[in-house]
Coordinates of C-alpha atoms and ligand atoms in Angstrom, one line a residue:
M1 CA -19.4 9.5 -8.7
R2 CA -17.5 12.0 -6.6
I3 CA -14.8 10.3 -4.6
A4 CA -12.7 12.0 -1.8
V5 CA -9.3 11.1 -1.9
V6 CA -7.2 11.7 1.6
G7 CA -3.4 11.7 1.7
A8 CA -3.8 12.5 -2.1
R9 CA 0.3 13.0 -2.4
G10 CA 1.3 9.8 -1.3
Q11 CA 2.1 6.8 -3.4
I12 CA -1.3 5.4 -3.4
G13 CA -3.0 8.6 -2.8
A14 CA -1.7 10.0 -6.1
A15 CA -2.2 6.6 -8.0
V16 CA -5.9 6.9 -7.1
V17 CA -6.2 10.4 -8.3
H18 CA -4.6 9.7 -11.4
E19 CA -6.8 6.6 -12.1
C20 CA -10.0 8.3 -11.1
V21 CA -9.6 11.8 -12.0
S22 CA -10.7 11.5 -15.4
V23 CA -13.9 9.3 -15.1
H24 CA -15.2 10.6 -11.7
E25 CA -15.6 14.1 -10.0
T26 CA -12.3 13.3 -7.8
V27 CA -11.6 15.9 -5.1
A28 CA -8.0 15.4 -3.6
F29 CA -6.9 16.4 -0.1
S30 CA -3.1 16.4 0.4
H31 CA -1.8 16.4 4.3
Q32 CA -1.6 20.1 4.2
E33 CA -5.1 20.5 3.3
L34 CA -6.8 17.9 5.5
D35 CA -4.9 16.0 8.4
V36 CA -7.3 13.1 9.1
S37 CA -6.1 12.6 12.6
D38 CA -8.3 15.9 13.3
D39 CA -11.9 14.4 13.6
R40 CA -13.7 17.6 13.4
A41 CA -11.7 18.5 10.2
V42 CA -12.4 15.3 8.5
A43 CA -15.9 15.8 9.4
A44 CA -16.2 19.3 8.1
A45 CA -14.5 18.3 4.9
M46 CA -16.7 15.2 3.9
A47 CA -19.7 17.4 5.1
R48 CA -18.8 20.1 2.1
V49 CA -17.8 17.4 -0.4
K50 CA -20.6 15.1 0.4
P51 CA -19.0 12.0 -1.5
D52 CA -20.0 8.7 -2.9
V53 CA -16.6 7.4 -2.0
I54 CA -13.8 8.1 0.5
V55 CA -10.4 6.6 -0.4
N56 CA -7.7 6.9 2.4
G57 CA -4.2 7.2 1.0
A58 CA -3.1 8.5 4.4
A59 CA -1.0 6.7 7.0
Y60 CA 1.9 7.1 9.4
T61 CA 4.2 4.9 7.3
D62 CA 7.5 5.3 9.7
V63 CA 7.7 1.7 10.8
D64 CA 10.6 2.3 13.0
G65 CA 9.6 5.3 14.5
S66 CA 6.4 4.2 15.5
E67 CA 8.0 2.1 18.0
D68 CA 9.2 5.3 19.6
H69 CA 5.8 7.4 18.7
P70 CA 2.9 4.6 19.1
I71 CA 0.3 7.3 19.7
D72 CA 1.3 9.0 16.7
A73 CA 0.9 5.6 14.8
L74 CA -2.4 4.8 16.6
N75 CA -3.7 8.4 15.8
G76 CA -2.6 8.2 11.8
N77 CA -3.6 4.8 11.2
A78 CA -6.3 3.9 13.4
F79 CA -8.4 6.8 15.2
A80 CA -8.0 8.7 11.7
V81 CA -9.6 5.7 9.7
R82 CA -12.6 5.6 12.8
A83 CA -13.3 9.5 11.6
L84 CA -13.3 8.6 8.1
A85 CA -15.6 5.2 8.7
R86 CA -17.5 7.5 10.6
A87 CA -18.0 10.3 7.7
A88 CA -18.8 7.3 5.2
E89 CA -21.4 6.1 7.4
T90 CA -23.1 9.6 7.9
H91 CA -22.7 10.2 3.9
G92 CA -23.8 6.9 2.9
A93 CA -20.5 6.8 1.2
A94 CA -18.1 3.6 0.5
L95 CA -14.8 3.7 2.0
V96 CA -11.7 2.4 0.6
H97 CA -8.6 1.7 3.4
Y98 CA -5.5 0.4 2.6
S99 CA -3.6 -2.0 5.4
S100 CA -0.3 -4.0 5.5
D101 CA 1.2 -7.6 5.4
F102 CA 2.6 -6.3 8.5
V103 CA -0.5 -7.3 10.1
F104 CA 0.8 -11.0 10.1
D105 CA 3.9 -12.4 12.1
G106 CA 5.6 -14.0 8.9
T107 CA 6.1 -17.4 10.4
A108 CA 3.8 -18.8 7.6
S109 CA 5.3 -21.2 4.8
A110 CA 2.4 -21.0 2.6
L111 CA 0.3 -17.8 1.0
Y112 CA -1.6 -15.8 3.6
T113 CA -5.3 -15.7 3.0
E114 CA -7.8 -12.9 4.4
Q115 CA -8.9 -16.0 6.6
D116 CA -5.6 -16.1 8.4
R117 CA -5.4 -14.7 11.9
P118 CA -3.0 -11.8 12.1
N119 CA -0.7 -11.4 14.8
P120 CA 1.0 -7.9 14.6
R121 CA 4.6 -7.6 16.0
S122 CA 5.0 -3.8 16.1
A123 CA 3.7 -0.8 17.1
Y124 CA 3.0 0.3 13.6
A125 CA 1.6 -3.4 12.5
A126 CA -0.8 -2.8 15.6
S127 CA -2.0 0.3 14.6
K128 CA -2.6 -1.0 11.0
L129 CA -4.7 -3.7 12.3
L130 CA -6.8 -1.7 14.5
G131 CA -7.3 0.7 11.4
E132 CA -8.5 -2.3 9.4
W133 CA -11.2 -3.1 12.4
F134 CA -12.5 0.5 12.5
A135 CA -12.7 0.6 8.4
L136 CA -14.8 -2.3 8.3
D137 CA -17.1 -0.6 10.9
A138 CA -18.3 1.6 7.6
P139 CA -21.3 -0.1 6.0
R140 CA -19.4 -0.4 2.6
A141 CA -15.9 -0.8 3.3
Y142 CA -13.0 -2.2 1.1
V143 CA -9.8 -3.0 3.2
L144 CA -7.2 -3.7 0.6
R145 CA -3.9 -5.2 2.4
V146 CA -0.9 -4.0 -0.1
E147 CA 2.7 -5.0 0.3
S148 CA 6.1 -3.5 -0.8
L149 CA 4.6 -0.8 -2.5
F150 CA 6.4 0.6 -5.9
G151 CA 5.8 2.8 -8.4
R152 CA 5.0 6.6 -8.8
A153 CA 1.8 8.4 -10.3
P154 CA 1.9 12.2 -11.3
G155 CA 1.3 14.3 -8.5
A156 CA 3.0 12.0 -6.1
G157 CA 5.5 13.2 -3.8
P158 CA 9.2 12.2 -4.1
A159 CA 9.9 8.3 -4.9
K160 CA 10.4 6.4 -1.7
G161 CA 10.4 2.9 -0.5
S162 CA 12.9 0.0 -0.5
I163 CA 12.1 -0.5 -4.4
A164 CA 12.9 3.2 -5.2
G165 CA 16.0 3.1 -3.1
I166 CA 17.2 -0.5 -5.0
L167 CA 16.5 1.0 -8.6
N168 CA 18.1 4.4 -7.9
T169 CA 21.3 2.4 -6.6
L170 CA 21.2 0.2 -9.5
L171 CA 20.9 2.9 -12.0
A172 CA 24.0 4.7 -10.2
G173 CA 26.1 1.9 -10.8
E174 CA 26.3 0.8 -7.1
A175 CA 25.5 -2.4 -5.5
P176 CA 22.3 -2.5 -3.3
K177 CA 22.0 -4.6 -0.1
V178 CA 18.9 -6.6 -0.3
F179 CA 17.2 -9.1 1.9
E180 CA 17.6 -12.9 0.8
D181 CA 15.4 -14.4 3.6
R182 CA 12.4 -11.9 3.5
T183 CA 10.0 -13.1 1.1
V184 CA 7.1 -10.7 0.0
S185 CA 4.4 -10.3 -2.9
P186 CA 5.0 -6.9 -4.4
T187 CA 2.3 -4.5 -5.2
Y188 CA 2.9 -1.8 -8.1
V189 CA 0.6 1.1 -7.0
I190 CA -0.9 1.8 -10.6
D191 CA -2.3 -2.0 -10.2
A192 CA -3.8 -1.1 -6.8
A193 CA -5.3 2.1 -8.0
R194 CA -7.0 0.3 -10.8
V195 CA -8.6 -2.5 -8.3
T196 CA -9.6 0.5 -5.8
R197 CA -11.6 2.1 -9.0
Q198 CA -13.2 -1.4 -10.4
L199 CA -14.1 -2.1 -6.5
V200 CA -15.9 1.1 -6.0
E201 CA -17.7 0.9 -9.3
S202 CA -18.7 -2.5 -9.3
Q203 CA -21.2 -4.0 -7.0
A204 CA -18.3 -6.1 -5.2
P205 CA -19.1 -7.6 -2.0
P206 CA -17.3 -5.0 0.3
G207 CA -14.8 -6.5 2.8
L208 CA -11.4 -7.4 3.4
Y209 CA -8.8 -8.1 0.3
H210 CA -5.4 -9.0 -0.3
C211 CA -4.5 -6.4 -3.3
V212 CA -0.9 -7.5 -4.4
N213 CA 0.7 -8.6 -7.8
S214 CA 0.4 -12.1 -8.3
G215 CA 3.6 -14.4 -7.3
H216 CA 6.0 -13.7 -4.5
C217 CA 9.6 -13.4 -4.3
T218 CA 12.5 -12.5 -1.9
W219 CA 13.9 -9.0 -2.2
L220 CA 17.1 -10.4 -3.7
V221 CA 15.1 -12.1 -6.3
F222 CA 13.2 -8.9 -7.1
A223 CA 16.4 -6.9 -7.4
R224 CA 17.8 -9.5 -9.7
E225 CA 14.6 -9.2 -12.0
L226 CA 15.0 -5.3 -11.8
A227 CA 18.5 -5.4 -13.0
R228 CA 17.9 -8.1 -15.8
Q229 CA 15.1 -6.1 -17.1
L230 CA 17.2 -2.9 -17.0
G231 CA 19.9 -4.8 -18.3
L232 CA 22.5 -4.4 -16.1
E233 CA 24.7 -6.5 -14.2
P234 CA 23.0 -7.5 -11.0
K235 CA 25.7 -6.1 -8.5
L236 CA 23.9 -6.9 -5.4
I237 CA 24.8 -7.5 -1.8
P238 CA 22.7 -10.2 0.1
I239 CA 21.8 -9.6 3.5
R240 CA 19.8 -11.3 5.9
M241 CA 17.3 -9.6 8.3
A242 CA 18.8 -10.9 11.3
D243 CA 21.9 -9.0 10.6
A244 CA 20.3 -5.5 10.1
P245 CA 19.6 -3.0 12.3
L246 CA 16.0 -2.7 12.4
R247 CA 14.0 -1.1 15.4
A248 CA 10.6 -2.6 14.6
A249 CA 10.3 -6.1 13.6
R250 CA 9.2 -7.1 10.1
P251 CA 7.3 -10.3 9.1
Q252 CA 9.9 -12.8 7.2
Y253 CA 7.7 -14.6 5.0
C254 CA 4.8 -12.4 4.0
A255 CA 3.5 -14.0 0.6
L256 CA 0.0 -13.0 0.3
S257 CA -2.8 -14.9 -1.8
N258 CA -4.9 -12.7 -4.2
E259 CA -7.2 -15.4 -4.6
K260 CA -10.4 -13.5 -3.4
L261 CA -9.9 -10.6 -5.8
R262 CA -9.3 -13.0 -8.4
S263 CA -12.3 -15.0 -7.7
I264 CA -14.8 -11.5 -8.3
G265 CA -13.0 -11.1 -11.4
M266 CA -10.0 -8.6 -10.6
A267 CA -7.0 -10.9 -11.3
M268 CA -3.7 -9.2 -10.5
P269 CA -0.8 -8.9 -13.0
D270 CA 2.5 -10.9 -12.3
W271 CA 4.9 -8.9 -10.3
Q272 CA 7.4 -9.2 -13.1
D273 CA 4.7 -8.0 -15.5
A274 CA 4.3 -4.8 -13.3
V275 CA 8.1 -4.3 -12.8
A276 CA 8.1 -4.1 -16.8
R277 CA 5.3 -1.6 -16.6
Y278 CA 7.0 0.2 -14.0
L279 CA 10.3 0.6 -15.8
Q280 CA 8.7 1.8 -18.9
H281 CA 7.4 4.7 -16.9
V282 CA 10.3 5.5 -15.5
R283 CA 12.2 5.6 -18.8
D284 CA 9.1 7.5 -20.2
E285 CA 9.7 10.2 -17.5
V286 CA 13.2 10.3 -18.3
T287 CA 12.7 11.2 -22.2
H288 CA 10.0 13.6 -21.4
Ligands
NAP1 N1 4.7 1.8 1.0 C1 4.6 0.4 1.5 O1 5.7 -0.5 1.0 C2 3.1 -0.1 2.1 C3 3.2 -1.7 2.5 C4 2.2 -1.9 3.1 C5 1.1 -1.1 3.5 N2 1.2 0.1 3.0 C6 0.1 1.0 3.3 O2 -0.4 1.5 2.0 C7 -0.9 2.9 2.3 C8 -0.3 3.9 1.6 O3 0.9 4.0 1.8 P1 1.8 4.8 1.0 O4 3.2 3.9 0.9 O5 1.3 5.4 -0.4 O6 2.2 5.9 1.7 P2 3.0 7.5 1.6 O7 3.8 7.3 0.3 O8 4.1 7.6 2.9 O9 1.8 8.3 1.7 C9 1.0 8.8 3.0 C10 0.7 10.0 2.6 O10 -0.5 10.2 3.9 C11 0.0 11.8 4.3 N3 -0.2 11.8 5.5 C12 0.4 11.0 6.5 N4 -0.2 11.6 7.8 C13 -1.5 12.2 7.3 C14 -2.4 12.9 8.4 N5 -2.3 12.8 9.4 N6 -3.6 13.6 7.5 C15 -3.4 13.6 6.2 N7 -2.5 12.8 5.5 C16 -1.1 12.2 6.3 C17 1.5 11.8 4.0 O11 1.9 13.0 4.0 P3 3.4 13.8 4.4 O12 4.4 12.9 3.5 O13 3.2 15.3 4.1 O14 3.4 13.2 5.9 C18 1.5 10.9 2.7 O15 1.4 12.0 1.7 C19 -0.8 3.1 3.8 O16 -1.9 2.8 4.6 C20 0.4 2.2 4.3 O17 0.6 1.4 5.6 C21 2.4 0.5 2.2

């Protein structure tokens, strides 16, 4: 199978390249090599590669910046996906696209399923929802909602995101500030990449899937577990969302059910198990 991965140096993109490169012909495009918001460049690149699968690891991920730059968010997260979906249709390729828990308003009190109605509350979230709709126009599209990503595959850019920040602060012996009232289902990029490969290799029904590790936690509980597994005293500063100076609204309760993936034989490991593998990977990197 020939797999084109765009946004290939991002957290997910690099993990997918790492997962697929030894099994499939994998053509990776960094941002520099292909700007997915350039429709013509996308069409030309895909006409050259003629992929069986297109994986979209590219996104405009600046949640707060999207409030000031909504057009950039729409171009990167929605219109770019339309171009990729068109290319997928032209070449008879499957399309894998990643979306976000942010499409929900976070007012639920039980796990969100794929049937629950989105209600985006920020420019970033609206652009991600539109991207889902464009992706699902492709004849064989897998839209995977991921959340609070952590982990870093070889080839990825520098580690970023809240969880890398918490880890680095803990390792520096300092106390990270963590939300005690935001509930998430964290997603280990290595597990999301494995599911990506399994979906495109199988005859799994296309559509929308919640692709998060099993279980859910507040950021405070997540940080405590990180510290526990590191053997560190959990010096943490709990904060509340209402007290944080966030430009864009974030959903407060956003645990996602991954039951639909489980029902097609792709169970996701618990987030605590994913943390253990993540920390082992970090230790291996330090010792090599
Ligand atoms: N990170 C999370 O916690 C999280 C949570 C929920 C959903 N998601 C979704 O998961 C997906 C992957 O996120 P991620 O954390 O892996 O993102 P990431 O690490 O920021 O990677 C995104 C990649 O896309 C590239 N990119 C940006 N604009 C581009 C463009 N116009 N053309 C081509 N490449 C472009 C970036 O390159 P540059 O760095 O050079 O700009 C970067 O390599 C995204 O769809 C995101 O919305 C992420």
